[in-house]
Every structure is written in C-alpha cells, then in structure tokens.
Coordinates of C-alpha atoms in Angstrom, one line a residue:
M1166 CA -4.3 -13.7 39.2
S1167 CA -5.2 -10.9 41.7
E1168 CA -1.7 -9.3 41.4
Y1169 CA -2.3 -8.1 37.9
K1170 CA -5.4 -6.3 36.7
V1171 CA -5.9 -6.3 32.9
K1172 CA -7.7 -3.2 31.7
F1173 CA -8.7 -4.1 28.1
E1174 CA -11.3 -1.8 26.6
V1175 CA -13.8 -3.3 24.2
F1176 CA -14.1 -0.7 21.4
E1177 CA -16.7 -2.7 19.4
G1178 CA -20.3 -2.2 20.4
P1179 CA -23.3 -4.6 20.6
L1180 CA -24.2 -4.1 17.0
D1181 CA -20.7 -5.2 16.0
L1182 CA -21.2 -8.4 18.0
L1183 CA -24.6 -9.1 16.5
L1184 CA -23.2 -8.6 13.0
Y1185 CA -20.3 -10.9 13.9
L1186 CA -22.7 -13.6 15.0
I1187 CA -24.9 -13.2 11.9
K1188 CA -21.8 -13.5 9.7
E1189 CA -20.7 -16.6 11.6
E1190 CA -24.1 -18.2 10.9
E1191 CA -23.8 -17.3 7.2
V1192 CA -27.4 -16.0 6.9
D1193 CA -29.0 -12.8 5.7
I1194 CA -29.8 -10.2 8.3
Y1195 CA -33.5 -10.5 7.4
E1196 CA -33.5 -14.2 7.9
V1197 CA -31.6 -14.4 11.2
N1198 CA -33.1 -16.4 14.0
L1199 CA -33.3 -13.7 16.8
T1200 CA -34.0 -16.3 19.5
K1201 CA -30.8 -18.2 18.7
L1202 CA -29.0 -14.8 18.3
A1203 CA -30.1 -13.8 21.8
T1204 CA -28.7 -17.0 23.3
Q1205 CA -25.3 -16.5 21.5
F1206 CA -25.2 -12.8 22.5
I1207 CA -25.7 -13.7 26.2
E1208 CA -23.0 -16.4 26.0
Y1209 CA -20.5 -13.7 24.7
I1210 CA -21.5 -11.4 27.6
E1211 CA -20.8 -14.2 30.0
M1212 CA -17.4 -14.8 28.4
M1213 CA -16.5 -11.2 28.7
R1214 CA -17.5 -11.3 32.4
E1215 CA -15.4 -14.4 33.0
F1216 CA -12.4 -12.6 31.6
D1217 CA -13.3 -9.5 33.6
L1218 CA -13.5 -7.3 30.5
E1219 CA -15.2 -3.9 30.9
I1220 CA -18.7 -4.2 29.4
A1221 CA -20.3 -1.0 28.2
G1222 CA -23.9 -0.4 29.3
E1223 CA -25.0 -0.6 25.7
F1224 CA -24.2 -4.4 25.7
L1225 CA -26.5 -4.9 28.7
V1226 CA -29.3 -2.8 27.1
M1227 CA -29.0 -4.9 24.0
A1228 CA -29.0 -8.1 26.0
S1229 CA -32.3 -7.0 27.7
T1230 CA -33.8 -6.2 24.3
L1231 CA -32.8 -9.6 22.9
M1232 CA -34.1 -11.5 25.9
Y1233 CA -37.4 -9.6 25.6
I1234 CA -37.6 -10.5 21.9
K1235 CA -36.7 -14.1 22.8
S1236 CA -39.4 -14.3 25.4
R1237 CA -42.0 -13.1 23.0
E1238 CA -40.9 -15.6 20.3
L1239 CA -41.3 -18.5 22.8
L1240 CA -44.9 -17.6 23.6
P1241 CA -47.7 -19.6 22.0
V1242 CA -48.9 -18.0 18.7
D1243 CA -52.2 -16.8 20.2
Q1244 CA -50.6 -15.2 23.2
R1245 CA -47.9 -13.6 21.0
A1246 CA -50.6 -12.0 18.9
E1247 CA -52.4 -10.6 22.0
T1248 CA -49.1 -9.2 23.3
E1249 CA -48.4 -7.5 20.0
E1250 CA -51.9 -5.9 20.0
D1251 CA -51.4 -4.6 23.5
E1252 CA -48.1 -2.9 22.7
E1253 CA -47.7 0.4 21.0
G1254 CA -44.9 1.5 18.8
A1255 CA -42.6 -0.3 16.4
D1256 CA -42.0 -4.1 16.6
P1257 CA -38.7 -4.5 18.5
R1258 CA -37.7 -7.4 16.2
W1259 CA -38.0 -5.2 13.0
E1260 CA -36.6 -2.2 14.8
L1261 CA -33.5 -4.2 15.7
I1262 CA -33.1 -5.6 12.2
R1263 CA -33.4 -2.0 10.8
Q1264 CA -30.6 -0.9 13.1
L1265 CA -28.4 -3.8 12.0
V1266 CA -29.0 -3.1 8.3
E1267 CA -28.2 0.6 8.7
Y1268 CA -25.1 -0.1 10.8
K1269 CA -23.8 -2.6 8.3
K1270 CA -24.2 0.0 5.5
F1271 CA -22.2 2.4 7.7
K1272 CA -19.5 -0.2 8.3
D1273 CA -19.3 -1.2 4.7
V1274 CA -18.8 2.5 3.6
A1275 CA -16.2 3.0 6.3
A1276 CA -14.3 -0.1 5.1
Q1277 CA -14.3 1.2 1.5
L1278 CA -13.0 4.6 2.6
Q1279 CA -10.2 2.9 4.5
V1280 CA -9.2 0.9 1.4
L1281 CA -9.2 4.2 -0.7
E1282 CA -7.1 5.9 2.0
E1283 CA -4.6 3.1 2.0
R1284 CA -4.3 3.2 -1.8
Q1285 CA -3.9 7.0 -1.7
E1286 CA -1.0 6.8 0.7
G1287 CA 1.1 5.1 -2.0
I1288 CA 0.7 7.8 -4.7
F1289 CA 2.2 10.9 -3.1
P1290 CA 5.6 12.1 -4.5
R1291 CA 8.6 11.9 -2.2
V1292 CA 9.5 15.1 -0.5
P1293 CA 13.3 15.8 -0.5
G1294 CA 15.0 15.8 2.9
K1295 CA 12.0 14.3 4.7
L1296 CA 12.5 11.5 7.2
E1297 CA 10.7 8.2 6.2
F1298 CA 9.8 5.3 8.4
E1299 CA 10.6 1.8 7.2
N1300 CA 9.2 -1.3 8.8
T1301 CA 11.7 -4.0 9.6
A1302 CA 9.1 -6.7 8.8
P1303 CA 5.9 -7.0 6.8
V1304 CA 2.8 -6.2 8.8
P1305 CA -0.2 -8.5 8.5
K1306 CA -3.5 -6.7 8.5
P1307 CA -4.6 -6.5 12.1
D1308 CA -8.3 -7.2 11.4
V1309 CA -9.0 -9.5 14.4
S1310 CA -11.6 -8.1 16.7
I1311 CA -12.2 -8.9 20.4
F1312 CA -15.0 -11.2 19.3
D1313 CA -12.7 -13.2 17.1
L1314 CA -10.4 -13.6 20.1
L1315 CA -13.3 -14.6 22.4
N1316 CA -14.6 -17.1 19.9
A1317 CA -11.1 -18.6 19.6
V1318 CA -10.5 -18.9 23.4
N1319 CA -14.0 -20.3 23.8
N1320 CA -13.1 -23.2 21.5
V1321 CA -10.0 -23.8 23.7
L1322 CA -12.2 -23.8 26.9
K1323 CA -14.5 -26.4 25.4
R1324 CA -11.6 -28.9 25.9
F1325 CA -12.2 -28.6 29.7
E1326 CA -16.0 -28.8 29.8
K1327 CA -16.1 -32.6 30.2
R1328 CA -13.3 -32.8 32.7
D1329 CA -13.8 -32.7 36.5
G1330 CA -12.6 -29.7 38.5
T1331 CA -9.6 -31.4 40.1
R1332 CA -7.1 -29.6 37.9
D1333 CA -8.5 -26.2 38.9
I1334 CA -7.5 -26.7 42.5
F1335 CA -4.2 -25.0 41.5
E1336 CA -5.9 -22.1 39.8
D1337 CA -3.5 -19.6 41.4
K1338 CA -0.4 -21.4 40.2
W1339 CA 0.0 -19.0 37.3
T1340 CA -0.1 -15.2 37.2
V1341 CA -0.8 -12.9 34.3
S1342 CA 2.7 -11.5 34.6
E1343 CA 4.2 -14.9 34.3
K1344 CA 2.1 -15.7 31.2
I1345 CA 3.2 -12.3 29.7
E1346 CA 6.8 -13.4 30.0
Y1347 CA 5.8 -16.8 28.6
I1348 CA 4.3 -15.3 25.5
I1349 CA 7.2 -12.9 25.0
R1350 CA 9.6 -15.8 25.4
I1351 CA 7.9 -17.9 22.7
L1352 CA 7.8 -15.0 20.2
S1353 CA 11.4 -14.2 20.8
S1354 CA 12.3 -17.5 19.0
H1355 CA 9.3 -17.6 16.6
E1356 CA 8.3 -15.1 14.0
A1357 CA 4.7 -16.0 14.5
I1358 CA 2.6 -18.5 16.4
R1359 CA -1.0 -19.8 16.0
F1360 CA -3.5 -18.8 18.7
S1361 CA -4.1 -22.5 19.6
E1362 CA -0.4 -23.1 20.2
L1363 CA -0.5 -20.7 23.2
F1364 CA -2.8 -23.1 25.0
E1365 CA -1.5 -26.5 24.0
D1366 CA 0.1 -27.2 27.4
A1367 CA -2.7 -25.6 29.5
M1368 CA -3.8 -27.9 32.3
S1369 CA -7.0 -26.0 33.5
R1370 CA -9.6 -23.4 32.6
S1371 CA -7.9 -21.0 35.0
E1372 CA -4.6 -21.3 33.2
V1373 CA -6.4 -20.7 29.9
V1374 CA -8.0 -17.6 31.3
C1375 CA -4.7 -16.4 32.7
T1376 CA -2.9 -16.9 29.4
F1377 CA -5.7 -15.1 27.5
L1378 CA -5.6 -12.1 29.8
A1379 CA -1.8 -11.9 29.2
L1380 CA -2.4 -11.9 25.5
L1381 CA -5.0 -9.1 25.8
E1382 CA -2.6 -7.1 27.9
L1383 CA 0.2 -7.4 25.3
I1384 CA -2.3 -6.4 22.6
R1385 CA -3.4 -3.4 24.6
L1386 CA 0.2 -2.4 25.1
K1387 CA 0.7 -2.6 21.3
Q1388 CA 3.4 -5.3 21.7
L1389 CA 1.5 -7.9 19.6
I1390 CA -0.7 -7.9 16.6
C1391 CA -3.2 -10.6 15.5
A1392 CA -4.4 -11.4 12.0
Q1393 CA -6.6 -14.0 10.2
S1394 CA -6.1 -15.1 6.6
E1395 CA -9.8 -15.7 6.4
D1396 CA -13.0 -15.1 8.4
F1397 CA -13.2 -17.3 11.5
G1398 CA -9.9 -18.9 10.5
E1399 CA -6.9 -19.6 12.7
I1400 CA -5.6 -16.5 14.4
E1401 CA -1.9 -15.7 13.9
I1402 CA 0.0 -13.9 16.6
R1403 CA 3.3 -12.0 16.1
K1404 CA 5.3 -9.2 17.6
R1405 CA 4.4 -5.8 16.4
P1406 CA 7.3 -4.7 14.0
T1407 CA 9.3 -1.8 15.3
S1408 CA 9.9 1.2 13.0
V1409 CA 13.3 2.7 12.3
V1410 CA 13.9 6.1 11.0
V1411 CA 15.7 6.1 7.7
P1412 CA 17.0 9.6 6.6
V1413 CA 16.4 10.4 3.0
A1414 CA 19.2 12.6 1.5
P1415 CA 18.0 15.8 -0.2
E1416 CA 18.1 15.7 -3.9
T1417 CA 21.1 17.5 -5.5
P1418 CA 19.8 20.6 -7.5
H1419 CA 20.3 20.3 -11.2
L1420 CA 22.8 22.8 -12.5
T1421 CA 22.7 23.9 -16.2
P1422 CA 25.9 24.7 -18.1
G1423 CA 27.3 28.2 -17.4
T1424 CA 25.8 28.4 -13.9
S1425 CA 27.6 28.3 -10.6
S1426 CA 26.6 26.8 -7.3

C-alpha cells in the first residue's frame, strides 16, 4: 500500500466523537460512564492510527484528559477523596460533561438552522433566463461521519480477530489504486451497495484496510456519498450524482391589446 498515500482529513473533533459514543450507548450525558468512554475513545484513536488518518492534536489532548479521569475513577474511594482534596480548580469530570452539554446544544441549533435553510431554498420564485441545475438522480442525505465509517469497518475487522496471521503474509497483494478501481467497477453496475458488501470477499485485515482507504479516498475526491437510513444502521454507498445544466427559457412578456412588440 506504500504506492498510494491517502490524505483524508477528519473534520469532526474529539467532542463529536464523544457525543457519537454516548449516543451509541443510548445514555444521558450526565449518566455516562467516563471510564468506559475513555476506553472506547482510545480504541477509536488506535483505529485512526491503523488507517493512517491525520489525528488533530485536540484528540490526543482529550485522550490524555480521559485517561486521567479514568485513572482517578479506578483509585480506591479513600485515595480518590485525598486526590480531589489536593487538587485545585474544577473537577475534570464535570468540566468535560459541561463541555459536552454546551457543544451538543450548539450542534442541535446548527442542525435546526440547516433544516430551515433547506426549507427556505424551495420557496424562492424562479428568475427568468437563469440557468438551473438538475440532478440526474435523487441524492440521499450524506449524514455519515468518519466515526460511522470507522465503527462499520471495525465490525468487519472483528471477523479476523480469531484467525491466525497466515493470511496476512500476502498483505501487499492489494494496492489502494487497485481497490479504487474495484469499487468504481462495482458501482458502475450497481446503483448502490451496502458497506459490508465491499468486504465480503476480503481475505485478510490488510485487504480490509486497503479497501477502506480506497473508499475514504473516493469520498475525499467527492466521487462517492454514504448515507444511513437510521443511526448506526447499515451504510449505503453510491456514486455522487452529476449535475447537468438545464437552460430555462426566459418568459415571454405579456402584451396587452393595442401594443406592439
């Protein structure tokens, strides 16, 4: 895979990942188990490293904060009380929860504004003579985040956890370029495919990693879009619809009787 370097930027931040994990656990922010959350967060960091994704420094700072909180939670009750007495400032646990609550409020407001904006787009009158863009196919809402994709590929990788490493001897058999061609070839004959279908014939972890990197590259190049019909559901992959320019003829001016053009 050395011949092709995938540069996929992770635009979501550490708070987005924490909210994603909390949503997956289906618990209230105030009731979240921060010790368990810390373990899950580190697992995602390790996955991002395995796929050689660029990890912003904020993720590493958050990882350190979570591990510190986890280490305090694992202390005996008497030692934990002594530690809290020796420390000054806000409790890091409640400070983190406060940040999560505030950030969730911000995201909820942003989502509501986006819905209003989408509704507003459909009420403006047509301007005569203006070029309009018409999609050749319906576009599913591209609401799948990098964390959804990592969660999905992690489920695929679990198939290989109990196997020995003999199949990984041929880890360089596939290249990202070849897997890009493979994905494009599949979607040339299918309108859409499920995420899991990309990996049905994978023979090793390295092949899964290679295919996943190819998928990320095609997403980065805006060749593909991914969508879910429900939270944590099966991811659907399809080619991004191309837009064609449809000229709109100018409206003929209305002439009243007795007037000339």
